[in-house]
Coordinates of C-alpha atoms and ligand atoms in Angstrom, one line a residue:
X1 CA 51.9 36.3 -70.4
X2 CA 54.0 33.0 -70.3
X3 CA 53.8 30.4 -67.5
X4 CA 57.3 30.6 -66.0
X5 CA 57.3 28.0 -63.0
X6 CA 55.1 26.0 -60.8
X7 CA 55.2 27.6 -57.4
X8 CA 52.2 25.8 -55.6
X9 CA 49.9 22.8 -56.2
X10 CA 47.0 22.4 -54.6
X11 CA 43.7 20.7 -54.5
X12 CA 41.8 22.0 -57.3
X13 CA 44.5 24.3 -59.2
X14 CA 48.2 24.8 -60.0
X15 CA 50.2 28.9 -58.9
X16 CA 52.7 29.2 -61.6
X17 CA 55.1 32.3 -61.5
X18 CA 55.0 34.8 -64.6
X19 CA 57.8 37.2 -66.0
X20 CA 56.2 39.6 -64.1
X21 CA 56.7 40.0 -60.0
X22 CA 52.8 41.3 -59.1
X23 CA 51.4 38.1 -61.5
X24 CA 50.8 34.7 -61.3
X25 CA 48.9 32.6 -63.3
X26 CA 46.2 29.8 -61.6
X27 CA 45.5 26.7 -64.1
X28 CA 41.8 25.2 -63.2
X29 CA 42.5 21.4 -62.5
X30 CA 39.1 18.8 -62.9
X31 CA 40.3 17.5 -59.4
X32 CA 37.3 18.1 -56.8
X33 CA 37.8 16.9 -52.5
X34 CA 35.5 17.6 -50.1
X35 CA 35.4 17.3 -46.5
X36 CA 38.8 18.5 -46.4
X37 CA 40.1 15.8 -48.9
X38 CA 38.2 12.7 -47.6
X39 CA 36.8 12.8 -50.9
X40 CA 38.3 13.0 -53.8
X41 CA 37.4 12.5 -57.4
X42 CA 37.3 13.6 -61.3
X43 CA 34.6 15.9 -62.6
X44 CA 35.0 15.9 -66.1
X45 CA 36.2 19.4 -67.6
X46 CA 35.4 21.0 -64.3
X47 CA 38.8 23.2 -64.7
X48 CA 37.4 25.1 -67.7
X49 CA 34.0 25.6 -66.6
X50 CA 34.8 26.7 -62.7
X51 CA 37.3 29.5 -64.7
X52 CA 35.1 30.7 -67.0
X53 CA 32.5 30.7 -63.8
X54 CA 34.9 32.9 -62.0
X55 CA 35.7 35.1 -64.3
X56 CA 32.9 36.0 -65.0
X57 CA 31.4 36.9 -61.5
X58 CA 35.3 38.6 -60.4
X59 CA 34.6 40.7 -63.3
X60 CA 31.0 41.6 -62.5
X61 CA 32.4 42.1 -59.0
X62 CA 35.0 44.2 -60.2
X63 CA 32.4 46.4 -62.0
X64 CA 30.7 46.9 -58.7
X65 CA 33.4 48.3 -57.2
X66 CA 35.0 45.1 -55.2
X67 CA 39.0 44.9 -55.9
X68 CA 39.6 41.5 -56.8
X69 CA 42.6 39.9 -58.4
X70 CA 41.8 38.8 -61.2
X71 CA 42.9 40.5 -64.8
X72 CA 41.9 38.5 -67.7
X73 CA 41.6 35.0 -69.0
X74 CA 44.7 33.4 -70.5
X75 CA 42.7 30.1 -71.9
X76 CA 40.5 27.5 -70.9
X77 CA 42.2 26.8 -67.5
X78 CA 44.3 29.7 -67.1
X79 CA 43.5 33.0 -65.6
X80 CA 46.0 35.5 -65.0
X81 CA 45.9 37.0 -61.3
X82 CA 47.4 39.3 -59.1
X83 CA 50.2 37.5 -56.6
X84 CA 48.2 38.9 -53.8
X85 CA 49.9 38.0 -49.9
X86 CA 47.2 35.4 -48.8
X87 CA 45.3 36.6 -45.5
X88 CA 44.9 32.3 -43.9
X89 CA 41.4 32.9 -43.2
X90 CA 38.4 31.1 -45.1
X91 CA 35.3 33.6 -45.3
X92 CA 31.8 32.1 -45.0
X93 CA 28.5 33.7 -45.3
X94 CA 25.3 31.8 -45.5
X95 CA 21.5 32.9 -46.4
X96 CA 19.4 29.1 -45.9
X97 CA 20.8 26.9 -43.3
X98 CA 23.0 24.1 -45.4
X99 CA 25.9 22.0 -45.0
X100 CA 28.1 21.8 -41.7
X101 CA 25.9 24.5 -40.1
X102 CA 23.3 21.9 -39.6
X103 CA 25.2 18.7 -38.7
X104 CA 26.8 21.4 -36.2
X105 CA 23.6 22.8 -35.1
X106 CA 21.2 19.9 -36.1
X107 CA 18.4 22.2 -38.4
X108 CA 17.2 20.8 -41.2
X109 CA 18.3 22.1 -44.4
X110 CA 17.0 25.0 -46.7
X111 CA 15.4 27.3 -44.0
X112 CA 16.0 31.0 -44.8
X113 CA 18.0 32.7 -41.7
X114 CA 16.5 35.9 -40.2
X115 CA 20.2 37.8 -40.9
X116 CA 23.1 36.4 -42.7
X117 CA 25.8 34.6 -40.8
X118 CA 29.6 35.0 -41.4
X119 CA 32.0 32.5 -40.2
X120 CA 35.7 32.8 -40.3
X121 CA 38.0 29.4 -41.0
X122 CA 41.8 29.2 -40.3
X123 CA 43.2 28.0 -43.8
X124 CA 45.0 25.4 -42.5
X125 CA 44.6 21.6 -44.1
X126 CA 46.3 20.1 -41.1
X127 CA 44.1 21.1 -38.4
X128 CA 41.2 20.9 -41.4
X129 CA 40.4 24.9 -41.5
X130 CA 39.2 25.3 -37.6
X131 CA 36.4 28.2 -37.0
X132 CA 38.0 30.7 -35.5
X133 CA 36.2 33.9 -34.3
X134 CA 37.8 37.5 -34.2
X135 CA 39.6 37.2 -30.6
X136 CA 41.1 34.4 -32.4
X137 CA 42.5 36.2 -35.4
X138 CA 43.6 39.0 -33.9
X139 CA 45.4 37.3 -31.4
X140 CA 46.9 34.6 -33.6
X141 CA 47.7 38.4 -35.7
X142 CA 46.0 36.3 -38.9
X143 CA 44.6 40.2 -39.8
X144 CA 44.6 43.3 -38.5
X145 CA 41.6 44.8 -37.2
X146 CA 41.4 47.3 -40.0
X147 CA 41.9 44.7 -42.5
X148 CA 39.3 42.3 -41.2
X149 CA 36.8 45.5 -41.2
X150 CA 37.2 45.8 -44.8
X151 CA 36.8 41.7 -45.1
X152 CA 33.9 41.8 -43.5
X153 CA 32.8 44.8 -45.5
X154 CA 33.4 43.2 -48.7
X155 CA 32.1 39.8 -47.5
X156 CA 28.4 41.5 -47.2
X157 CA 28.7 43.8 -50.0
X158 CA 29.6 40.5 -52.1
X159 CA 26.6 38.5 -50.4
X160 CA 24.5 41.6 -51.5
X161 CA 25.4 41.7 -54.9
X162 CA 25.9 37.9 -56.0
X163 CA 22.3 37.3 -54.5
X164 CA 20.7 39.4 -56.9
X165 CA 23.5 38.7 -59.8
X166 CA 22.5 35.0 -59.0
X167 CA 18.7 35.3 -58.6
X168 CA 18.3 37.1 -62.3
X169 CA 19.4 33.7 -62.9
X170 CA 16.8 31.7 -61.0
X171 CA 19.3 30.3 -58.4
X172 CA 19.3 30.8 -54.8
X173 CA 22.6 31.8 -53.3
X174 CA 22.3 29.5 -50.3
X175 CA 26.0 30.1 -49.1
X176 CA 29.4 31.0 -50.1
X177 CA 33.3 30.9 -49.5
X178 CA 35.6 34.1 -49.8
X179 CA 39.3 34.3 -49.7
X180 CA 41.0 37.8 -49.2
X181 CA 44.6 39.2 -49.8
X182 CA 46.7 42.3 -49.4
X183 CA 48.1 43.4 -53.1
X184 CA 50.3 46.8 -52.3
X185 CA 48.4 47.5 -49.1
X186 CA 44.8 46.8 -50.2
X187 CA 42.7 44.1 -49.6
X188 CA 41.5 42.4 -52.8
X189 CA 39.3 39.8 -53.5
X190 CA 41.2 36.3 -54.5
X191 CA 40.8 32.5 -55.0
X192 CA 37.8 31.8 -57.0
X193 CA 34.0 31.9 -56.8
X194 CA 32.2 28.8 -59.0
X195 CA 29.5 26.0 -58.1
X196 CA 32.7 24.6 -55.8
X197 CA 32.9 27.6 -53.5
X198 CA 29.6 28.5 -53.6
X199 CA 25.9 26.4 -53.1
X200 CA 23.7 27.4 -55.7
X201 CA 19.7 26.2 -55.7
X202 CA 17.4 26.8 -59.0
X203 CA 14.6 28.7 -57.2
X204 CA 11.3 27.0 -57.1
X205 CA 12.5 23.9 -57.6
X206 CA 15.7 23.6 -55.1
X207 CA 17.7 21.3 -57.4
X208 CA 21.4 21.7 -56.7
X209 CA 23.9 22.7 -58.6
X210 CA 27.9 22.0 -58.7
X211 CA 29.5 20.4 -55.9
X212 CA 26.7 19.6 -53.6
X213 CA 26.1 17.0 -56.2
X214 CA 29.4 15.4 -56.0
X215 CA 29.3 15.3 -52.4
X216 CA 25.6 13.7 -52.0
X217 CA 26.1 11.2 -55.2
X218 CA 23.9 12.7 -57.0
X219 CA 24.5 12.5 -61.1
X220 CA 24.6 14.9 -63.8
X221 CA 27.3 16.7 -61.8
X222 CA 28.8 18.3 -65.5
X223 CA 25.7 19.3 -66.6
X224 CA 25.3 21.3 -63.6
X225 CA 28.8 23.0 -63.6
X226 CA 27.7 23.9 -67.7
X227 CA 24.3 25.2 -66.5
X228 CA 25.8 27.6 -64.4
X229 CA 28.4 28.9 -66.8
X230 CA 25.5 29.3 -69.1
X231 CA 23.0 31.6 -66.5
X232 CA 26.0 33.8 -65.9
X233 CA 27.4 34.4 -69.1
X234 CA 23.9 35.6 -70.3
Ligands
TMP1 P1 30.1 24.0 -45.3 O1 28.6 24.0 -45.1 O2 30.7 22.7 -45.7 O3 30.8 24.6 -44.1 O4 30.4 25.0 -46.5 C1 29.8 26.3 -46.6 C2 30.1 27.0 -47.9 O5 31.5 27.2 -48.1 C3 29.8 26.1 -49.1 O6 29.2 26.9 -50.1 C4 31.1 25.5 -49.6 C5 32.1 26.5 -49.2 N1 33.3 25.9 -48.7 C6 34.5 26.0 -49.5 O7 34.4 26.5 -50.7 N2 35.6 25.5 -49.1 C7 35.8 24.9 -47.9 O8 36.8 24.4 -47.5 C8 34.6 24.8 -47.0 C9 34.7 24.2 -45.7 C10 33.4 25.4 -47.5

């Protein structure tokens, strides 16, 4: 399937339309921001490995019974998708206290919490992605109640499995973001899930892996982003 025309750029890929209605195809750029785009920067081949990443864990998800939209690779930076109707809602869970949980709570970092906790983000650049709870989303009409049951669903079903699919691979899945969609009246699975969505720790050790990297100015960020595409395509 042939790109036809750029609908959407953003940060870290490129939405081109296809021939076909239901597709789209999403080209992996190197481009990484954090802190909603107060950083910015280059990581070398980052596109190709963050696809391959994804693909690889949409298909594993798809094989455990999470509708996702992803269909197949195209190349190294292009991945053929569903054209899913985005629900604007960023989708956190996190296992070991990381990140903005403790500049927001003040913990220190890497301490396992007693349950998971799931946070919900407004996808909106502008007001850089506000926490909203479900009194929010509801009323704002961001998803209905039934589709943010089956979110939530998913979320923890995904937490379940990606824990284990990541431990067989001696990494910690410390936390995560999701991104959901409705593709003829189902919610799916979309966006992407690599070392930019995710934070990843080798067990043992706690060496980080992907983006924490970029964003502490720590080096060997590549290495990293190739480490991971190795443990999961074993
Ligand atoms: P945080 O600790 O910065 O809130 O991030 C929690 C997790 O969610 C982490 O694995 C990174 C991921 N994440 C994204 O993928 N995109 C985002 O815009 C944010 C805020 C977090």
């Amino acid at each position: 399937m042939d790109k036809i025309e750029k609908i959407y750029e953003g940060k870290s890929k490129i939405v081109y339309s296809t021939e076909v209605t239901d597709y789209i195809i999403h080209y992996f750029k190197d481009d990484t921001t954090c802190f909603n785009a107060a950083m910015h920067g280059i990581i070398e081949k980052k596109g190709i490995m963050n696809n391959r990443i994804s693909a690889k864990i949409f298909e594993y998800l798809e094989s455990q019974g999470v509708p996702t939209h992803y269909e197949r690779l195209l190349s190294d930076r292009e991945v053929l998708v569903k054209k899913a109707q985005r629900i604007p809602l960023e989708v956190i869970i996190r296992n070991v206290t990381a990140g903005s949980l403790c500049r927001t709570f003040r913990l220190e970092e890497g301490q396992k919490l007693p349950c998971p906790i799931l946070e919900y983000c407004y996808k909106n650049d502008a007001m850089s992605d506000p926490l909203v709870n479900e009194y929010h989303i509801r009323a704002f009409n961001f998803a209905t109640d039934e589709e943010l049951a089956q979110i939530k669903n998913y979320a923890f079903l995904i937490n379940n499995l990606l824990t284990r699919f990541f431990l067989r691979r001696n990494l910690e899945l410390i936390d995560f973001k999701l991104e959901f969609g409705k593709f003829k009246d189902k919610v799916i699975l979309m966006d992407e899930i690599s070392p930019d969505t995710c934070r990843l720790w080798e067990v043992g050790t706690g060496e980080k892996f992907g983006k924490d990297r970029f964003r502490r100015g720590l080096g060997n960020i590549e290495e990293t982003y190739q480490e991971v595409l190795a443990r999961v395509s074993r």
